[in-house]
PDB file of C-alpha atoms in Angstrom:
ATOM      1  CA  UNK A   1      81.787  10.446  96.649  1.00 56.00           C
ATOM      2  CA  UNK A   2      84.649   8.562  95.570  1.00 58.00           C
ATOM      3  CA  UNK A   3      83.962   9.901  91.839  1.00 59.00           C
ATOM      4  CA  UNK A   4      83.551  13.511  93.439  1.00 75.00           C
ATOM      5  CA  UNK A   5      86.938  13.332  95.259  1.00 84.00           C
ATOM      6  CA  UNK A   6      88.809  12.082  91.995  1.00 86.00           C
ATOM      7  CA  UNK A   7      87.656  14.857  90.105  1.00 87.00           C
ATOM      8  CA  UNK A   8      88.737  17.262  92.833  1.00 89.00           C
ATOM      9  CA  UNK A   9      92.227  15.854  92.771  1.00 91.00           C
ATOM     10  CA  UNK A  10      92.109  16.150  88.948  1.00 91.00           C
ATOM     11  CA  UNK A  11      90.866  19.663  89.074  1.00 90.00           C
ATOM     12  CA  UNK A  12      94.036  20.327  91.681  1.00 93.00           C
ATOM     13  CA  UNK A  13      96.538  18.922  89.219  1.00 94.00           C
ATOM     14  CA  UNK A  14      95.263  20.588  86.297  1.00 93.00           C
ATOM     15  CA  UNK A  15      95.144  23.843  88.566  1.00 93.00           C
ATOM     16  CA  UNK A  16      98.608  23.443  89.547  1.00 95.00           C
ATOM     17  CA  UNK A  17      99.979  22.959  86.372  1.00 95.00           C
ATOM     18  CA  UNK A  18      98.077  25.862  84.795  1.00 94.00           C
ATOM     19  CA  UNK A  19      99.668  28.010  87.440  1.00 95.00           C
ATOM     20  CA  UNK A  20     103.037  26.845  87.068  1.00 94.00           C
ATOM     21  CA  UNK A  21     102.890  27.397  83.284  1.00 94.00           C
ATOM     22  CA  UNK A  22     101.526  30.801  83.708  1.00 94.00           C
ATOM     23  CA  UNK A  23     103.770  31.972  86.216  1.00 92.00           C
ATOM     24  CA  UNK A  24     107.083  30.918  84.552  1.00 87.00           C
ATOM     25  CA  UNK A  25     106.183  33.720  82.002  1.00 86.00           C
ATOM     26  CA  UNK A  26     104.870  36.398  84.654  1.00 87.00           C
ATOM     27  CA  UNK A  27     108.395  38.051  85.088  1.00 83.00           C
ATOM     28  CA  UNK A  28     109.575  37.946  81.557  1.00 86.00           C
ATOM     29  CA  UNK A  29     108.790  41.816  81.119  1.00 87.00           C
ATOM     30  CA  UNK A  30     111.229  42.411  83.549  1.00 84.00           C
ATOM     31  CA  UNK A  31     113.993  40.891  81.993  1.00 83.00           C
ATOM     32  CA  UNK A  32     113.767  43.756  79.088  1.00 85.00           C
ATOM     33  CA  UNK A  33     114.899  46.156  81.959  1.00 83.00           C
ATOM     34  CA  UNK A  34     118.278  44.321  81.938  1.00 80.00           C
ATOM     35  CA  UNK A  35     118.926  44.630  78.515  1.00 83.00           C
ATOM     36  CA  UNK A  36     119.036  48.312  78.643  1.00 80.00           C
ATOM     37  CA  UNK A  37     117.731  50.247  81.267  1.00 79.00           C
ATOM     38  CA  UNK A  38     116.548  53.296  79.417  1.00 85.00           C
ATOM     39  CA  UNK A  39     112.871  54.878  78.786  1.00 87.00           C
ATOM     40  CA  UNK A  40     112.150  52.916  75.963  1.00 90.00           C
ATOM     41  CA  UNK A  41     112.782  49.405  77.124  1.00 89.00           C
ATOM     42  CA  UNK A  42     111.180  50.556  80.364  1.00 89.00           C
ATOM     43  CA  UNK A  43     108.115  51.665  78.735  1.00 91.00           C
ATOM     44  CA  UNK A  44     107.929  48.409  76.590  1.00 93.00           C
ATOM     45  CA  UNK A  45     108.447  46.303  79.710  1.00 91.00           C
ATOM     46  CA  UNK A  46     105.663  48.214  81.378  1.00 93.00           C
ATOM     47  CA  UNK A  47     103.256  48.192  78.470  1.00 95.00           C
ATOM     48  CA  UNK A  48     103.826  44.129  78.159  1.00 95.00           C
ATOM     49  CA  UNK A  49     103.524  43.938  81.907  1.00 95.00           C
ATOM     50  CA  UNK A  50      99.881  45.883  81.660  1.00 95.00           C
ATOM     51  CA  UNK A  51      98.742  43.678  78.745  1.00 96.00           C
ATOM     52  CA  UNK A  52      99.827  40.642  80.632  1.00 96.00           C
ATOM     53  CA  UNK A  53      97.729  41.836  83.656  1.00 96.00           C
ATOM     54  CA  UNK A  54      94.713  42.550  81.519  1.00 96.00           C
ATOM     55  CA  UNK A  55      95.098  38.868  80.097  1.00 96.00           C
ATOM     56  CA  UNK A  56      95.630  37.263  83.355  1.00 96.00           C
ATOM     57  CA  UNK A  57      92.174  38.977  84.537  1.00 96.00           C
ATOM     58  CA  UNK A  58      90.235  38.020  81.570  1.00 95.00           C
ATOM     59  CA  UNK A  59      91.379  34.345  81.925  1.00 95.00           C
ATOM     60  CA  UNK A  60      90.566  34.668  85.805  1.00 94.00           C
ATOM     61  CA  UNK A  61      87.223  35.998  85.024  1.00 92.00           C
ATOM     62  CA  UNK A  62      86.629  33.358  82.294  1.00 91.00           C
ATOM     63  CA  UNK A  63      87.738  30.679  84.379  1.00 89.00           C
ATOM     64  CA  UNK A  64      85.244  31.500  87.042  1.00 87.00           C
ATOM     65  CA  UNK A  65      82.341  31.892  84.789  1.00 87.00           C
ATOM     66  CA  UNK A  66      83.300  28.608  82.747  1.00 85.00           C
ATOM     67  CA  UNK A  67      83.680  26.692  86.238  1.00 82.00           C
ATOM     68  CA  UNK A  68      80.198  28.314  87.206  1.00 79.00           C
ATOM     69  CA  UNK A  69      81.699  30.199  90.171  1.00 80.00           C
ATOM     70  CA  UNK A  70      80.894  34.124  91.231  1.00 79.00           C
ATOM     71  CA  UNK A  71      83.866  36.264  91.840  1.00 82.00           C
ATOM     72  CA  UNK A  72      83.937  39.942  92.780  1.00 83.00           C
ATOM     73  CA  UNK A  73      84.482  42.501  90.110  1.00 82.00           C
ATOM     74  CA  UNK A  74      86.387  45.315  89.738  1.00 82.00           C
ATOM     75  CA  UNK A  75      83.150  47.506  90.753  1.00 85.00           C
ATOM     76  CA  UNK A  76      82.193  45.307  93.737  1.00 87.00           C
ATOM     77  CA  UNK A  77      81.759  46.955  97.066  1.00 90.00           C
ATOM     78  CA  UNK A  78      83.864  46.273  99.908  1.00 91.00           C
ATOM     79  CA  UNK A  79      82.410  45.582 103.331  1.00 92.00           C
ATOM     80  CA  UNK A  80      83.894  46.026 107.067  1.00 94.00           C
ATOM     81  CA  UNK A  81      84.626  41.989 107.273  1.00 92.00           C
ATOM     82  CA  UNK A  82      86.651  41.827 104.174  1.00 93.00           C
ATOM     83  CA  UNK A  83      88.603  45.084 105.176  1.00 93.00           C
ATOM     84  CA  UNK A  84      89.204  43.431 108.598  1.00 95.00           C
ATOM     85  CA  UNK A  85      90.417  40.175 106.791  1.00 95.00           C
ATOM     86  CA  UNK A  86      93.118  42.421 104.807  1.00 95.00           C
ATOM     87  CA  UNK A  87      94.287  44.146 107.933  1.00 95.00           C
ATOM     88  CA  UNK A  88      94.634  40.847 109.734  1.00 96.00           C
ATOM     89  CA  UNK A  89      96.517  39.367 106.878  1.00 97.00           C
ATOM     90  CA  UNK A  90      98.932  42.325 106.489  1.00 96.00           C
ATOM     91  CA  UNK A  91      99.989  42.133 110.257  1.00 96.00           C
ATOM     92  CA  UNK A  92     100.389  38.508 110.140  1.00 96.00           C
ATOM     93  CA  UNK A  93     102.455  39.063 106.906  1.00 95.00           C
ATOM     94  CA  UNK A  94     104.567  41.569 108.669  1.00 94.00           C
ATOM     95  CA  UNK A  95     105.105  39.207 111.682  1.00 95.00           C
ATOM     96  CA  UNK A  96     106.121  36.598 109.228  1.00 94.00           C
ATOM     97  CA  UNK A  97     108.678  38.719 107.703  1.00 92.00           C
ATOM     98  CA  UNK A  98     110.215  39.822 110.822  1.00 91.00           C
ATOM     99  CA  UNK A  99     110.490  36.226 112.172  1.00 91.00           C
ATOM    100  CA  UNK A 100     111.972  35.176 109.006  1.00 88.00           C
ATOM    101  CA  UNK A 101     114.463  37.969 109.040  1.00 86.00           C
ATOM    102  CA  UNK A 102     115.754  37.149 112.475  1.00 87.00           C
ATOM    103  CA  UNK A 103     115.513  33.393 112.053  1.00 86.00           C
ATOM    104  CA  UNK A 104     117.600  33.581 108.776  1.00 83.00           C
ATOM    105  CA  UNK A 105     120.146  36.003 110.755  1.00 82.00           C
ATOM    106  CA  UNK A 106     120.280  33.937 113.609  1.00 86.00           C
ATOM    107  CA  UNK A 107     120.804  30.528 111.873  1.00 80.00           C
ATOM    108  CA  UNK A 108     123.054  32.301 108.952  1.00 82.00           C
ATOM    109  CA  UNK A 109     120.745  30.618 106.315  1.00 76.00           C
ATOM    110  CA  UNK A 110     121.700  31.610 102.915  1.00 75.00           C
ATOM    111  CA  UNK A 111     119.555  33.653 100.610  1.00 73.00           C
ATOM    112  CA  UNK A 112     117.529  31.614  98.023  1.00 73.00           C
ATOM    113  CA  UNK A 113     118.661  31.845  94.470  1.00 71.00           C
ATOM    114  CA  UNK A 114     115.497  33.720  93.665  1.00 73.00           C
ATOM    115  CA  UNK A 115     116.394  36.132  96.313  1.00 76.00           C
ATOM    116  CA  UNK A 116     119.835  36.647  94.999  1.00 75.00           C
ATOM    117  CA  UNK A 117     118.532  36.974  91.429  1.00 77.00           C
ATOM    118  CA  UNK A 118     116.028  39.659  92.412  1.00 79.00           C
ATOM    119  CA  UNK A 119     118.773  41.515  94.369  1.00 79.00           C
ATOM    120  CA  UNK A 120     120.898  41.615  91.417  1.00 80.00           C
ATOM    121  CA  UNK A 121     118.265  42.436  88.932  1.00 82.00           C
ATOM    122  CA  UNK A 122     117.343  45.434  91.688  1.00 83.00           C
ATOM    123  CA  UNK A 123     120.880  46.687  91.515  1.00 83.00           C
ATOM    124  CA  UNK A 124     120.970  46.621  87.686  1.00 83.00           C
ATOM    125  CA  UNK A 125     117.577  48.294  87.329  1.00 85.00           C
ATOM    126  CA  UNK A 126     116.569  49.635  90.662  1.00 87.00           C
ATOM    127  CA  UNK A 127     113.478  51.864  89.873  1.00 88.00           C
ATOM    128  CA  UNK A 128     111.668  49.744  87.193  1.00 91.00           C
ATOM    129  CA  UNK A 129     112.739  46.665  89.044  1.00 90.00           C
ATOM    130  CA  UNK A 130     110.878  47.850  92.282  1.00 91.00           C
ATOM    131  CA  UNK A 131     107.832  48.872  90.354  1.00 92.00           C
ATOM    132  CA  UNK A 132     107.820  45.452  88.965  1.00 93.00           C
ATOM    133  CA  UNK A 133     108.263  43.717  92.372  1.00 92.00           C
ATOM    134  CA  UNK A 134     106.065  46.015  94.416  1.00 94.00           C
ATOM    135  CA  UNK A 135     102.880  46.483  91.817  1.00 94.00           C
ATOM    136  CA  UNK A 136     103.345  44.083  88.811  1.00 95.00           C
ATOM    137  CA  UNK A 137     104.335  41.056  90.395  1.00 94.00           C
ATOM    138  CA  UNK A 138     101.788  41.045  92.981  1.00 96.00           C
ATOM    139  CA  UNK A 139      98.977  41.471  90.195  1.00 97.00           C
ATOM    140  CA  UNK A 140     100.183  38.736  88.160  1.00 96.00           C
ATOM    141  CA  UNK A 141     100.897  36.187  90.809  1.00 96.00           C
ATOM    142  CA  UNK A 142      97.433  36.664  92.841  1.00 97.00           C
ATOM    143  CA  UNK A 143      95.678  36.361  89.413  1.00 97.00           C
ATOM    144  CA  UNK A 144      97.454  33.181  88.857  1.00 97.00           C
ATOM    145  CA  UNK A 145      97.793  31.768  92.126  1.00 97.00           C
ATOM    146  CA  UNK A 146      94.611  32.756  94.032  1.00 96.00           C
ATOM    147  CA  UNK A 147      92.419  33.894  91.138  1.00 94.00           C
ATOM    148  CA  UNK A 148      92.799  31.250  88.257  1.00 95.00           C
ATOM    149  CA  UNK A 149      93.940  28.570  90.747  1.00 96.00           C
ATOM    150  CA  UNK A 150      91.041  28.874  93.047  1.00 94.00           C
ATOM    151  CA  UNK A 151      88.434  29.410  90.250  1.00 90.00           C
ATOM    152  CA  UNK A 152      89.471  26.193  88.550  1.00 89.00           C
ATOM    153  CA  UNK A 153      89.898  24.128  91.672  1.00 90.00           C
ATOM    154  CA  UNK A 154      87.000  25.113  93.827  1.00 86.00           C
ATOM    155  CA  UNK A 155      83.813  25.157  91.882  1.00 78.00           C
ATOM    156  CA  UNK A 156      80.457  25.067  93.984  1.00 68.00           C
ATOM    157  CA  UNK A 157      80.697  21.608  94.086  1.00 72.00           C
ATOM    158  CA  UNK A 158      83.865  21.811  96.095  1.00 76.00           C
ATOM    159  CA  UNK A 159      83.265  24.720  98.259  1.00 75.00           C
ATOM    160  CA  UNK A 160      83.030  22.504 101.452  1.00 83.00           C
ATOM    161  CA  UNK A 161      85.840  23.590 104.302  1.00 87.00           C
ATOM    162  CA  UNK A 162      87.411  20.303 103.656  1.00 90.00           C
ATOM    163  CA  UNK A 163      88.293  20.966 100.297  1.00 92.00           C
ATOM    164  CA  UNK A 164      89.159  24.716 100.643  1.00 93.00           C
ATOM    165  CA  UNK A 165      91.696  23.772 103.341  1.00 95.00           C
ATOM    166  CA  UNK A 166      93.205  20.918 100.781  1.00 95.00           C
ATOM    167  CA  UNK A 167      93.235  23.489  97.908  1.00 95.00           C
ATOM    168  CA  UNK A 168      94.799  26.123 100.075  1.00 97.00           C
ATOM    169  CA  UNK A 169      97.799  23.725 101.366  1.00 97.00           C
ATOM    170  CA  UNK A 170      98.265  22.622  97.912  1.00 97.00           C
ATOM    171  CA  UNK A 171      98.305  26.155  96.636  1.00 97.00           C
ATOM    172  CA  UNK A 172     100.890  27.083  99.180  1.00 97.00           C
ATOM    173  CA  UNK A 173     103.122  24.444  98.279  1.00 96.00           C
ATOM    174  CA  UNK A 174     103.067  25.258  94.483  1.00 95.00           C
ATOM    175  CA  UNK A 175     103.473  29.155  95.260  1.00 95.00           C
ATOM    176  CA  UNK A 176     106.611  28.091  97.600  1.00 93.00           C
ATOM    177  CA  UNK A 177     107.938  26.138  94.935  1.00 90.00           C
ATOM    178  CA  UNK A 178     108.564  28.742  92.330  1.00 89.00           C
ATOM    179  CA  UNK A 179     110.367  30.981  95.014  1.00 85.00           C
ATOM    180  CA  UNK A 180     112.699  28.598  96.715  1.00 81.00           C
ATOM    181  CA  UNK A 181     115.181  26.165  96.331  1.00 71.00           C
ATOM    182  CA  UNK A 182     116.234  23.557  98.739  1.00 66.00           C
ATOM    183  CA  UNK A 183     116.720  25.502 102.089  1.00 72.00           C
ATOM    184  CA  UNK A 184     114.044  24.259 104.532  1.00 77.00           C
ATOM    185  CA  UNK A 185     113.643  27.463 106.295  1.00 78.00           C
ATOM    186  CA  UNK A 186     112.404  29.676 103.070  1.00 83.00           C
ATOM    187  CA  UNK A 187     110.107  26.741 102.176  1.00 90.00           C
ATOM    188  CA  UNK A 188     108.294  27.045 105.435  1.00 91.00           C
ATOM    189  CA  UNK A 189     108.563  31.014 104.835  1.00 91.00           C
ATOM    190  CA  UNK A 190     106.880  30.962 101.558  1.00 93.00           C
ATOM    191  CA  UNK A 191     104.583  27.972 102.317  1.00 95.00           C
ATOM    192  CA  UNK A 192     103.163  30.084 105.095  1.00 96.00           C
ATOM    193  CA  UNK A 193     103.008  33.389 103.235  1.00 96.00           C
ATOM    194  CA  UNK A 194     101.113  31.144 100.352  1.00 97.00           C
ATOM    195  CA  UNK A 195      98.723  29.849 102.992  1.00 97.00           C
ATOM    196  CA  UNK A 196      97.839  33.429 104.385  1.00 97.00           C
ATOM    197  CA  UNK A 197      97.328  34.752 100.904  1.00 97.00           C
ATOM    198  CA  UNK A 198      95.061  31.562 100.034  1.00 97.00           C
ATOM    199  CA  UNK A 199      93.052  31.834 103.102  1.00 96.00           C
ATOM    200  CA  UNK A 200      92.949  35.823 102.841  1.00 96.00           C
ATOM    201  CA  UNK A 201      91.137  35.040  99.453  1.00 95.00           C
ATOM    202  CA  UNK A 202      88.645  32.836 100.332  1.00 93.00           C
ATOM    203  CA  UNK A 203      87.694  34.660 103.557  1.00 93.00           C
ATOM    204  CA  UNK A 204      87.482  37.766 101.860  1.00 91.00           C
ATOM    205  CA  UNK A 205      84.815  36.446  99.408  1.00 88.00           C
ATOM    206  CA  UNK A 206      87.343  35.836  96.661  1.00 91.00           C
ATOM    207  CA  UNK A 207      87.860  39.560  95.936  1.00 93.00           C
ATOM    208  CA  UNK A 208      91.198  39.391  94.179  1.00 95.00           C
ATOM    209  CA  UNK A 209      91.557  43.158  94.643  1.00 95.00           C
ATOM    210  CA  UNK A 210      92.112  42.824  98.181  1.00 96.00           C
ATOM    211  CA  UNK A 211      94.759  39.946  97.738  1.00 97.00           C
ATOM    212  CA  UNK A 212      96.502  42.038  95.309  1.00 97.00           C
ATOM    213  CA  UNK A 213      96.648  44.967  98.085  1.00 96.00           C
ATOM    214  CA  UNK A 214      97.844  42.585 100.735  1.00 97.00           C
ATOM    215  CA  UNK A 215     100.549  41.074  98.410  1.00 97.00           C
ATOM    216  CA  UNK A 216     101.595  44.542  97.287  1.00 97.00           C
ATOM    217  CA  UNK A 217     101.861  45.577 101.139  1.00 95.00           C
ATOM    218  CA  UNK A 218     103.716  42.454 101.808  1.00 94.00           C
ATOM    219  CA  UNK A 219     106.503  43.193  99.122  1.00 93.00           C
ATOM    220  CA  UNK A 220     106.634  46.630 100.304  1.00 92.00           C
ATOM    221  CA  UNK A 221     107.159  45.751 103.661  1.00 91.00           C
ATOM    222  CA  UNK A 222     109.851  43.008 102.776  1.00 87.00           C
ATOM    223  CA  UNK A 223     111.830  46.004 101.316  1.00 85.00           C
ATOM    224  CA  UNK A 224     111.357  48.204 104.043  1.00 85.00           C
ATOM    225  CA  UNK A 225     112.068  45.876 106.850  1.00 81.00           C
ATOM    226  CA  UNK A 226     115.406  44.509 104.992  1.00 73.00           C
ATOM    227  CA  UNK A 227     116.551  48.126 104.472  1.00 70.00           C
ATOM    228  CA  UNK A 228     116.135  48.373 108.461  1.00 75.00           C
ATOM    229  CA  UNK A 229     117.609  45.273 109.516  1.00 64.00           C
TER     230      UNK A 229
END
């Protein structure tokens, strides 16, 4: 048992390092839009994004196969329980976003450096950056943080509920660490967001398509609610 727990901790550390390494490059194509916001750079950026998404999906499937874990394919059917999980996750996300917006305004909490950078990038290249944030970023982040992370950390040997809870907590903290700086409230917000996405992935039978859908809907909801506030 001690050896098993030790190996699980090693798996978590390696999965975390892999996720951090991959996510550091995931937004790289978006910076092409800032060099020159024209059709050529936009096309090149989106082509690179598409290749990146394909590469991450291949790595996700390869990792799951090597770690002897079955995951949903692009052609897998979605059942009612999975759809219910997605709906609950989206509603929870919307509530979380509203609470975060109200709390930030009430306590006068400054934006994170990530939010400021993103707002600046959206101002410089609105259309391509919106597509990047709503479509490509959720695809890449879910493949990295949920797909690859959990495929490596939670093999069949570690599919017990206790291991799952620990993996979700660690995954949430890693997810928050790449989105926020020192302010406490954004840390809580992004940690909870990561927890919802991690739980959704496991409850939805590791169907990465559903997680991508929830993440896309969340980013779109952030835009809509921020515009209305």
